[in-house]
Amino acid sequence: MNDPTRVVVLISGRGSNLRSIIAAMQNGELPVLIAATISNNAHAPGLSHAHAAGIPTTIIDHRHFTGRAEFDQALIREIDRWRPDLVVLAGFMRILGTDFIRHYQGRLMNIHPSLLPALPGLDTHARAIREGHRQHGATVHFVTENVDAGPVILQVAVPVLPEDTAETLAARVLAEEHRLYPRAIRWFAEHRLAIRDGHVLLDGQPVQKCSQ
Ligand code: GAR
């Protein structure tokens, strides 16, 4: 049997996406091994999910470095110690530099709470309401050098309801994120994803035609 796909997950805070990935793994729905969870924040509540699952954790605190390049290099050294096939950003709220992103090209995934390319950046739920979007959602994508951009693997749309607040909308999107990320990671682990001309293929077909 092949060795399972080794994944390193990076978090900064709550870690509910990490929790959903761990749950999928434990349910036998996700054929991966989470080799380690790394956080830039020693107080990230999400670290408790890794601890509970017996997954090693490391802290690389960005405030201990003089600049982004030094932080990124320290992060690379720590990640590579775990020999990952895939690096998963799950609410990792630091902007990563070009060298970091090139180092993990094609094996670095992110989840973002919007229907990219709409609403990159922060406060996506409040902005979706304020700007009158009728649909909002979440996107899993491979990371490229532009923030919250890169070839889309999966997207899910959620309607914006007239009575929605940023909190109610965020909760509905988050519930979808928890389904989306394990699915995208599973496709990667099953070697079903490829990137061609800046677009993701699933089983050789453009994803938007076969990811419903
Ligand atoms: C998630 O909603 C994720 O999409 C978002 O941070 C949240 C982390 O929640 N990521 C970004 O905004 C990245 N640009 P979690 O810590 O509970 O998984």
PDB file of C-alpha atoms and ligand atoms in Angstrom:
ATOM      1  CA  MET A   1       0.000   0.000   0.000  1.00  0.00           C
ATOM      2  CA  ASN A   2       1.165   3.545  -0.687  1.00  0.00           C
ATOM      3  CA  ASP A   3       2.113   5.726   2.266  1.00  0.00           C
ATOM      4  CA  PRO A   4      -0.718   8.145   3.169  1.00  0.00           C
ATOM      5  CA  THR A   5      -0.445  11.733   1.970  1.00  0.00           C
ATOM      6  CA  ARG A   6       1.353  13.730   4.629  1.00  0.00           C
ATOM      7  CA  VAL A   7      -0.297  17.045   5.482  1.00  0.00           C
ATOM      8  CA  VAL A   8       0.905  19.963   7.595  1.00  0.00           C
ATOM      9  CA  VAL A   9      -1.873  22.346   8.693  1.00  0.00           C
ATOM     10  CA  LEU A  10      -1.175  25.995   9.533  1.00  0.00           C
ATOM     11  CA  ILE A  11      -3.585  27.867  11.806  1.00  0.00           C
ATOM     12  CA  SER A  12      -3.727  31.193  13.641  1.00  0.00           C
ATOM     13  CA  GLY A  13      -6.909  31.018  15.696  1.00  0.00           C
ATOM     14  CA  ARG A  14     -10.084  29.055  16.318  1.00  0.00           C
ATOM     15  CA  GLY A  15      -9.168  26.048  14.165  1.00  0.00           C
ATOM     16  CA  SER A  16     -12.671  24.858  13.294  1.00  0.00           C
ATOM     17  CA  ASN A  17     -11.492  23.917   9.789  1.00  0.00           C
ATOM     18  CA  LEU A  18      -8.627  21.954  11.338  1.00  0.00           C
ATOM     19  CA  ARG A  19     -11.216  20.210  13.517  1.00  0.00           C
ATOM     20  CA  SER A  20     -13.314  19.251  10.479  1.00  0.00           C
ATOM     21  CA  ILE A  21     -10.234  17.889   8.673  1.00  0.00           C
ATOM     22  CA  ILE A  22      -9.268  15.828  11.734  1.00  0.00           C
ATOM     23  CA  ALA A  23     -12.849  14.530  12.022  1.00  0.00           C
ATOM     24  CA  ALA A  24     -12.904  13.476   8.358  1.00  0.00           C
ATOM     25  CA  MET A  25      -9.583  11.717   8.845  1.00  0.00           C
ATOM     26  CA  GLN A  26     -10.801   9.926  11.959  1.00  0.00           C
ATOM     27  CA  ASN A  27     -14.033   8.880  10.204  1.00  0.00           C
ATOM     28  CA  GLY A  28     -11.996   7.225   7.479  1.00  0.00           C
ATOM     29  CA  GLU A  29     -13.225   9.739   4.872  1.00  0.00           C
ATOM     30  CA  LEU A  30      -9.825  11.346   4.339  1.00  0.00           C
ATOM     31  CA  PRO A  31      -6.822   9.155   3.545  1.00  0.00           C
ATOM     32  CA  VAL A  32      -4.167  11.501   4.928  1.00  0.00           C
ATOM     33  CA  LEU A  33      -1.854  11.762   7.871  1.00  0.00           C
ATOM     34  CA  ILE A  34      -1.674  15.152   9.573  1.00  0.00           C
ATOM     35  CA  ALA A  35       2.024  15.152  10.375  1.00  0.00           C
ATOM     36  CA  ALA A  36       1.901  18.412  12.355  1.00  0.00           C
ATOM     37  CA  THR A  37      -0.076  21.567  13.065  1.00  0.00           C
ATOM     38  CA  ILE A  38       1.887  24.804  13.157  1.00  0.00           C
ATOM     39  CA  SER A  39       0.629  28.121  14.492  1.00  0.00           C
ATOM     40  CA  ASN A  40       2.079  31.607  14.555  1.00  0.00           C
ATOM     41  CA  ASN A  41       0.013  32.184  17.703  1.00  0.00           C
ATOM     42  CA  ALA A  42       0.837  30.228  20.857  1.00  0.00           C
ATOM     43  CA  HIS A  43      -2.652  30.996  22.193  1.00  0.00           C
ATOM     44  CA  ALA A  44      -4.573  29.791  19.137  1.00  0.00           C
ATOM     45  CA  PRO A  45      -7.590  27.909  20.562  1.00  0.00           C
ATOM     46  CA  GLY A  46      -7.424  25.566  17.561  1.00  0.00           C
ATOM     47  CA  LEU A  47      -4.229  23.968  18.865  1.00  0.00           C
ATOM     48  CA  SER A  48      -6.440  22.062  21.326  1.00  0.00           C
ATOM     49  CA  HIS A  49      -7.967  20.079  18.425  1.00  0.00           C
ATOM     50  CA  ALA A  50      -4.505  18.913  17.382  1.00  0.00           C
ATOM     51  CA  HIS A  51      -3.601  18.055  20.974  1.00  0.00           C
ATOM     52  CA  ALA A  52      -6.806  16.060  21.414  1.00  0.00           C
ATOM     53  CA  ALA A  53      -5.997  14.054  18.274  1.00  0.00           C
ATOM     54  CA  GLY A  54      -2.373  13.441  19.286  1.00  0.00           C
ATOM     55  CA  ILE A  55      -1.030  15.568  16.414  1.00  0.00           C
ATOM     56  CA  PRO A  56       2.303  17.308  17.123  1.00  0.00           C
ATOM     57  CA  THR A  57       2.109  21.104  17.300  1.00  0.00           C
ATOM     58  CA  THR A  58       4.756  23.780  16.907  1.00  0.00           C
ATOM     59  CA  ILE A  59       4.643  27.540  17.402  1.00  0.00           C
ATOM     60  CA  ILE A  60       6.556  29.841  15.088  1.00  0.00           C
ATOM     61  CA  ASP A  61       5.701  33.277  16.456  1.00  0.00           C
ATOM     62  CA  HIS A  62       6.046  35.937  13.745  1.00  0.00           C
ATOM     63  CA  ARG A  63       6.774  38.552  16.436  1.00  0.00           C
ATOM     64  CA  HIS A  64      10.105  36.861  17.170  1.00  0.00           C
ATOM     65  CA  PHE A  65      11.460  37.695  13.695  1.00  0.00           C
ATOM     66  CA  THR A  66      12.756  40.957  12.325  1.00  0.00           C
ATOM     67  CA  GLY A  67      10.869  40.675   9.059  1.00  0.00           C
ATOM     68  CA  ARG A  68       8.636  38.547   6.903  1.00  0.00           C
ATOM     69  CA  ALA A  69      11.491  36.879   5.015  1.00  0.00           C
ATOM     70  CA  GLU A  70      13.042  35.564   8.251  1.00  0.00           C
ATOM     71  CA  PHE A  71       9.656  34.383   9.509  1.00  0.00           C
ATOM     72  CA  ASP A  72       8.907  32.659   6.206  1.00  0.00           C
ATOM     73  CA  GLN A  73      12.276  30.882   6.217  1.00  0.00           C
ATOM     74  CA  ALA A  74      11.769  29.656   9.777  1.00  0.00           C
ATOM     75  CA  LEU A  75       8.307  28.455   8.808  1.00  0.00           C
ATOM     76  CA  ILE A  76       9.693  26.585   5.784  1.00  0.00           C
ATOM     77  CA  ARG A  77      12.336  24.897   7.942  1.00  0.00           C
ATOM     78  CA  GLU A  78       9.733  23.770  10.452  1.00  0.00           C
ATOM     79  CA  ILE A  79       7.202  22.630   7.848  1.00  0.00           C
ATOM     80  CA  ASP A  80       9.801  20.667   5.866  1.00  0.00           C
ATOM     81  CA  ARG A  81      10.926  18.834   8.978  1.00  0.00           C
ATOM     82  CA  TRP A  82       7.552  17.035   8.726  1.00  0.00           C
ATOM     83  CA  ARG A  83       8.060  16.132   5.016  1.00  0.00           C
ATOM     84  CA  PRO A  84       4.581  17.177   3.859  1.00  0.00           C
ATOM     85  CA  ASP A  85       3.088  16.333   0.483  1.00  0.00           C
ATOM     86  CA  LEU A  86       0.543  19.107   1.078  1.00  0.00           C
ATOM     87  CA  VAL A  87       0.494  22.265   3.207  1.00  0.00           C
ATOM     88  CA  VAL A  88      -2.994  23.404   4.250  1.00  0.00           C
ATOM     89  CA  LEU A  89      -3.699  26.970   5.356  1.00  0.00           C
ATOM     90  CA  ALA A  90      -6.713  26.790   7.673  1.00  0.00           C
ATOM     91  CA  GLY A  91      -7.324  30.279   8.997  1.00  0.00           C
ATOM     92  CA  PHE A  92      -3.617  31.134   8.869  1.00  0.00           C
ATOM     93  CA  MET A  93      -3.751  34.913   9.019  1.00  0.00           C
ATOM     94  CA  ARG A  94      -0.234  35.903   7.923  1.00  0.00           C
ATOM     95  CA  ILE A  95       0.597  36.991   4.397  1.00  0.00           C
ATOM     96  CA  LEU A  96       3.254  34.679   2.982  1.00  0.00           C
ATOM     97  CA  GLY A  97       6.086  35.884   0.754  1.00  0.00           C
ATOM     98  CA  THR A  98       6.984  34.856  -2.776  1.00  0.00           C
ATOM     99  CA  ASP A  99       9.823  32.515  -1.747  1.00  0.00           C
ATOM    100  CA  PHE A 100       7.501  30.623   0.585  1.00  0.00           C
ATOM    101  CA  ILE A 101       4.774  30.319  -2.007  1.00  0.00           C
ATOM    102  CA  ARG A 102       7.183  29.196  -4.753  1.00  0.00           C
ATOM    103  CA  HIS A 103       8.679  26.604  -2.409  1.00  0.00           C
ATOM    104  CA  TYR A 104       5.258  24.954  -2.036  1.00  0.00           C
ATOM    105  CA  GLN A 105       3.940  25.571  -5.532  1.00  0.00           C
ATOM    106  CA  GLY A 106       1.160  23.123  -6.396  1.00  0.00           C
ATOM    107  CA  ARG A 107       1.037  21.736  -2.840  1.00  0.00           C
ATOM    108  CA  LEU A 108      -0.208  24.741  -0.861  1.00  0.00           C
ATOM    109  CA  MET A 109      -3.978  25.137  -0.334  1.00  0.00           C
ATOM    110  CA  ASN A 110      -6.033  27.858   1.294  1.00  0.00           C
ATOM    111  CA  ILE A 111      -9.672  28.298   2.248  1.00  0.00           C
ATOM    112  CA  HIS A 112     -11.206  31.741   1.992  1.00  0.00           C
ATOM    113  CA  PRO A 113     -14.691  32.814   3.083  1.00  0.00           C
ATOM    114  CA  SER A 114     -15.963  34.287  -0.187  1.00  0.00           C
ATOM    115  CA  LEU A 115     -16.684  33.359  -3.770  1.00  0.00           C
ATOM    116  CA  LEU A 116     -13.274  34.407  -5.059  1.00  0.00           C
ATOM    117  CA  PRO A 117     -12.346  36.470  -6.981  1.00  0.00           C
ATOM    118  CA  ALA A 118     -15.094  38.433  -5.165  1.00  0.00           C
ATOM    119  CA  LEU A 119     -14.212  39.774  -1.713  1.00  0.00           C
ATOM    120  CA  PRO A 120     -10.561  38.931  -1.093  1.00  0.00           C
ATOM    121  CA  GLY A 121      -9.152  40.118   2.250  1.00  0.00           C
ATOM    122  CA  LEU A 122     -10.856  40.495   5.621  1.00  0.00           C
ATOM    123  CA  ASP A 123     -14.424  41.022   6.866  1.00  0.00           C
ATOM    124  CA  THR A 124     -15.898  39.250   3.871  1.00  0.00           C
ATOM    125  CA  HIS A 125     -19.284  38.548   5.466  1.00  0.00           C
ATOM    126  CA  ALA A 126     -19.976  42.136   6.513  1.00  0.00           C
ATOM    127  CA  ARG A 127     -18.788  43.378   3.119  1.00  0.00           C
ATOM    128  CA  ALA A 128     -21.012  40.900   1.257  1.00  0.00           C
ATOM    129  CA  ILE A 129     -24.044  42.287   3.126  1.00  0.00           C
ATOM    130  CA  ARG A 130     -22.975  45.933   2.858  1.00  0.00           C
ATOM    131  CA  GLU A 131     -22.302  45.661  -0.869  1.00  0.00           C
ATOM    132  CA  GLY A 132     -25.653  43.952  -1.481  1.00  0.00           C
ATOM    133  CA  HIS A 133     -24.324  40.590  -2.727  1.00  0.00           C
ATOM    134  CA  ARG A 134     -27.131  38.086  -3.215  1.00  0.00           C
ATOM    135  CA  GLN A 135     -24.718  35.176  -3.004  1.00  0.00           C
ATOM    136  CA  HIS A 136     -21.722  34.607  -0.813  1.00  0.00           C
ATOM    137  CA  GLY A 137     -19.739  31.480   0.022  1.00  0.00           C
ATOM    138  CA  ALA A 138     -16.329  29.916   0.351  1.00  0.00           C
ATOM    139  CA  THR A 139     -13.470  28.882  -1.908  1.00  0.00           C
ATOM    140  CA  VAL A 140     -10.662  26.352  -1.627  1.00  0.00           C
ATOM    141  CA  HIS A 141      -7.794  27.228  -3.939  1.00  0.00           C
ATOM    142  CA  PHE A 142      -4.154  26.564  -4.612  1.00  0.00           C
ATOM    143  CA  VAL A 143      -2.076  29.488  -3.377  1.00  0.00           C
ATOM    144  CA  THR A 144      -0.237  31.657  -5.849  1.00  0.00           C
ATOM    145  CA  GLU A 145       1.609  34.887  -5.319  1.00  0.00           C
ATOM    146  CA  ASN A 146      -1.493  37.094  -5.147  1.00  0.00           C
ATOM    147  CA  VAL A 147      -3.325  37.171  -1.823  1.00  0.00           C
ATOM    148  CA  ASP A 148      -6.638  35.260  -1.866  1.00  0.00           C
ATOM    149  CA  ALA A 149      -6.204  34.304  -5.491  1.00  0.00           C
ATOM    150  CA  GLY A 150      -4.998  31.237  -7.327  1.00  0.00           C
ATOM    151  CA  PRO A 151      -6.520  28.262  -9.147  1.00  0.00           C
ATOM    152  CA  VAL A 152      -9.896  27.363  -7.639  1.00  0.00           C
ATOM    153  CA  ILE A 153     -10.400  23.769  -6.523  1.00  0.00           C
ATOM    154  CA  LEU A 154     -13.894  24.028  -5.019  1.00  0.00           C
ATOM    155  CA  GLN A 155     -16.445  26.725  -4.329  1.00  0.00           C
ATOM    156  CA  VAL A 156     -19.756  26.644  -2.543  1.00  0.00           C
ATOM    157  CA  ALA A 157     -22.368  29.374  -2.740  1.00  0.00           C
ATOM    158  CA  VAL A 158     -24.644  30.409   0.128  1.00  0.00           C
ATOM    159  CA  PRO A 159     -27.571  32.814  -0.406  1.00  0.00           C
ATOM    160  CA  VAL A 160     -27.433  36.112   1.477  1.00  0.00           C
ATOM    161  CA  LEU A 161     -30.805  36.417   3.271  1.00  0.00           C
ATOM    162  CA  PRO A 162     -32.519  39.764   3.925  1.00  0.00           C
ATOM    163  CA  GLU A 163     -32.334  39.190   7.695  1.00  0.00           C
ATOM    164  CA  ASP A 164     -28.658  38.142   7.682  1.00  0.00           C
ATOM    165  CA  THR A 165     -26.106  39.757   9.960  1.00  0.00           C
ATOM    166  CA  ALA A 166     -22.383  39.224   9.415  1.00  0.00           C
ATOM    167  CA  GLU A 167     -22.545  36.619  12.202  1.00  0.00           C
ATOM    168  CA  THR A 168     -25.448  34.560  10.836  1.00  0.00           C
ATOM    169  CA  LEU A 169     -23.978  34.623   7.329  1.00  0.00           C
ATOM    170  CA  ALA A 170     -20.506  33.675   8.639  1.00  0.00           C
ATOM    171  CA  ALA A 171     -21.982  30.710  10.510  1.00  0.00           C
ATOM    172  CA  ARG A 172     -23.703  29.354   7.372  1.00  0.00           C
ATOM    173  CA  VAL A 173     -20.557  29.821   5.282  1.00  0.00           C
ATOM    174  CA  LEU A 174     -18.402  28.180   7.954  1.00  0.00           C
ATOM    175  CA  ALA A 175     -20.640  25.098   8.015  1.00  0.00           C
ATOM    176  CA  GLU A 176     -20.012  24.776   4.262  1.00  0.00           C
ATOM    177  CA  GLU A 177     -16.258  25.335   4.723  1.00  0.00           C
ATOM    178  CA  HIS A 178     -16.205  22.326   7.018  1.00  0.00           C
ATOM    179  CA  ARG A 179     -17.535  20.143   4.207  1.00  0.00           C
ATOM    180  CA  LEU A 180     -15.496  21.781   1.457  1.00  0.00           C
ATOM    181  CA  TYR A 181     -11.961  21.548   2.787  1.00  0.00           C
ATOM    182  CA  PRO A 182     -11.872  17.799   3.583  1.00  0.00           C
ATOM    183  CA  ARG A 183     -13.290  17.126   0.111  1.00  0.00           C
ATOM    184  CA  ALA A 184     -10.617  19.208  -1.667  1.00  0.00           C
ATOM    185  CA  ILE A 185      -7.866  17.603   0.429  1.00  0.00           C
ATOM    186  CA  ARG A 186      -9.226  14.153  -0.375  1.00  0.00           C
ATOM    187  CA  TRP A 187      -9.054  14.891  -4.111  1.00  0.00           C
ATOM    188  CA  PHE A 188      -5.430  15.948  -3.659  1.00  0.00           C
ATOM    189  CA  ALA A 189      -4.641  12.799  -1.663  1.00  0.00           C
ATOM    190  CA  GLU A 190      -6.273  10.664  -4.359  1.00  0.00           C
ATOM    191  CA  HIS A 191      -4.013  12.334  -6.953  1.00  0.00           C
ATOM    192  CA  ARG A 192      -7.058  13.529  -8.872  1.00  0.00           C
ATOM    193  CA  LEU A 193      -6.067  17.212  -9.102  1.00  0.00           C
ATOM    194  CA  ALA A 194      -3.831  18.886 -11.662  1.00  0.00           C
ATOM    195  CA  ILE A 195      -3.194  22.515 -12.567  1.00  0.00           C
ATOM    196  CA  ARG A 196      -3.131  23.433 -16.271  1.00  0.00           C
ATOM    197  CA  ASP A 197      -2.846  26.982 -17.607  1.00  0.00           C
ATOM    198  CA  GLY A 198      -3.756  28.381 -14.171  1.00  0.00           C
ATOM    199  CA  HIS A 199      -6.898  26.234 -13.854  1.00  0.00           C
ATOM    200  CA  VAL A 200      -7.549  23.182 -11.741  1.00  0.00           C
ATOM    201  CA  LEU A 201      -8.493  19.905 -13.378  1.00  0.00           C
ATOM    202  CA  LEU A 202     -10.256  17.125 -11.490  1.00  0.00           C
ATOM    203  CA  ASP A 203      -9.794  13.752 -13.194  1.00  0.00           C
ATOM    204  CA  GLY A 204      -8.608  15.703 -16.231  1.00  0.00           C
ATOM    205  CA  GLN A 205     -11.760  17.882 -16.462  1.00  0.00           C
ATOM    206  CA  PRO A 206     -12.158  21.559 -15.479  1.00  0.00           C
ATOM    207  CA  VAL A 207     -13.440  21.492 -11.883  1.00  0.00           C
ATOM    208  CA  GLN A 208     -16.431  23.762 -12.385  1.00  0.00           C
ATOM    209  CA  LYS A 209     -17.981  21.107 -14.651  1.00  0.00           C
ATOM    210  CA  CYS A 210     -17.639  18.220 -12.236  1.00  0.00           C
ATOM    211  CA  SER A 211     -17.471  19.529  -8.685  1.00  0.00           C
ATOM    212  CA  GLN A 212     -21.208  19.914  -7.996  1.00  0.00           C
TER     213      GLN A 212
HETATM  214  C1  GAR B   1     -12.289  30.624   8.077  1.00  0.00           C
HETATM  215  O1  GAR B   1     -13.538  31.211   7.826  1.00  0.00           O
HETATM  216  C2  GAR B   1     -11.387  30.755   6.859  1.00  0.00           C
HETATM  217  O2  GAR B   1     -12.093  30.668   5.657  1.00  0.00           O
HETATM  218  C3  GAR B   1     -10.814  32.142   7.064  1.00  0.00           C
HETATM  219  O3  GAR B   1     -10.565  32.221   8.433  1.00  0.00           O
HETATM  220  C4  GAR B   1     -11.516  31.417   9.128  1.00  0.00           C
HETATM  221  C5  GAR B   1     -10.757  30.511  10.054  1.00  0.00           C
HETATM  222  O4  GAR B   1     -11.643  29.800  10.865  1.00  0.00           O
HETATM  223  N1  GAR B   1      -9.646  32.359   6.262  1.00  0.00           N
HETATM  224  C6  GAR B   1      -9.337  33.521   5.692  1.00  0.00           C
HETATM  225  O5  GAR B   1     -10.007  34.524   5.835  1.00  0.00           O
HETATM  226  C7  GAR B   1      -8.084  33.504   4.831  1.00  0.00           C
HETATM  227  N2  GAR B   1      -8.016  34.665   4.022  1.00  0.00           N
HETATM  228  P1  GAR B   1     -11.159  28.549  11.673  1.00  0.00           P
HETATM  229  O6  GAR B   1      -9.893  28.981  12.428  1.00  0.00           O
HETATM  230  O7  GAR B   1     -12.279  28.242  12.616  1.00  0.00           O
HETATM  231  O8  GAR B   1     -10.879  27.425  10.705  1.00  0.00           O
END
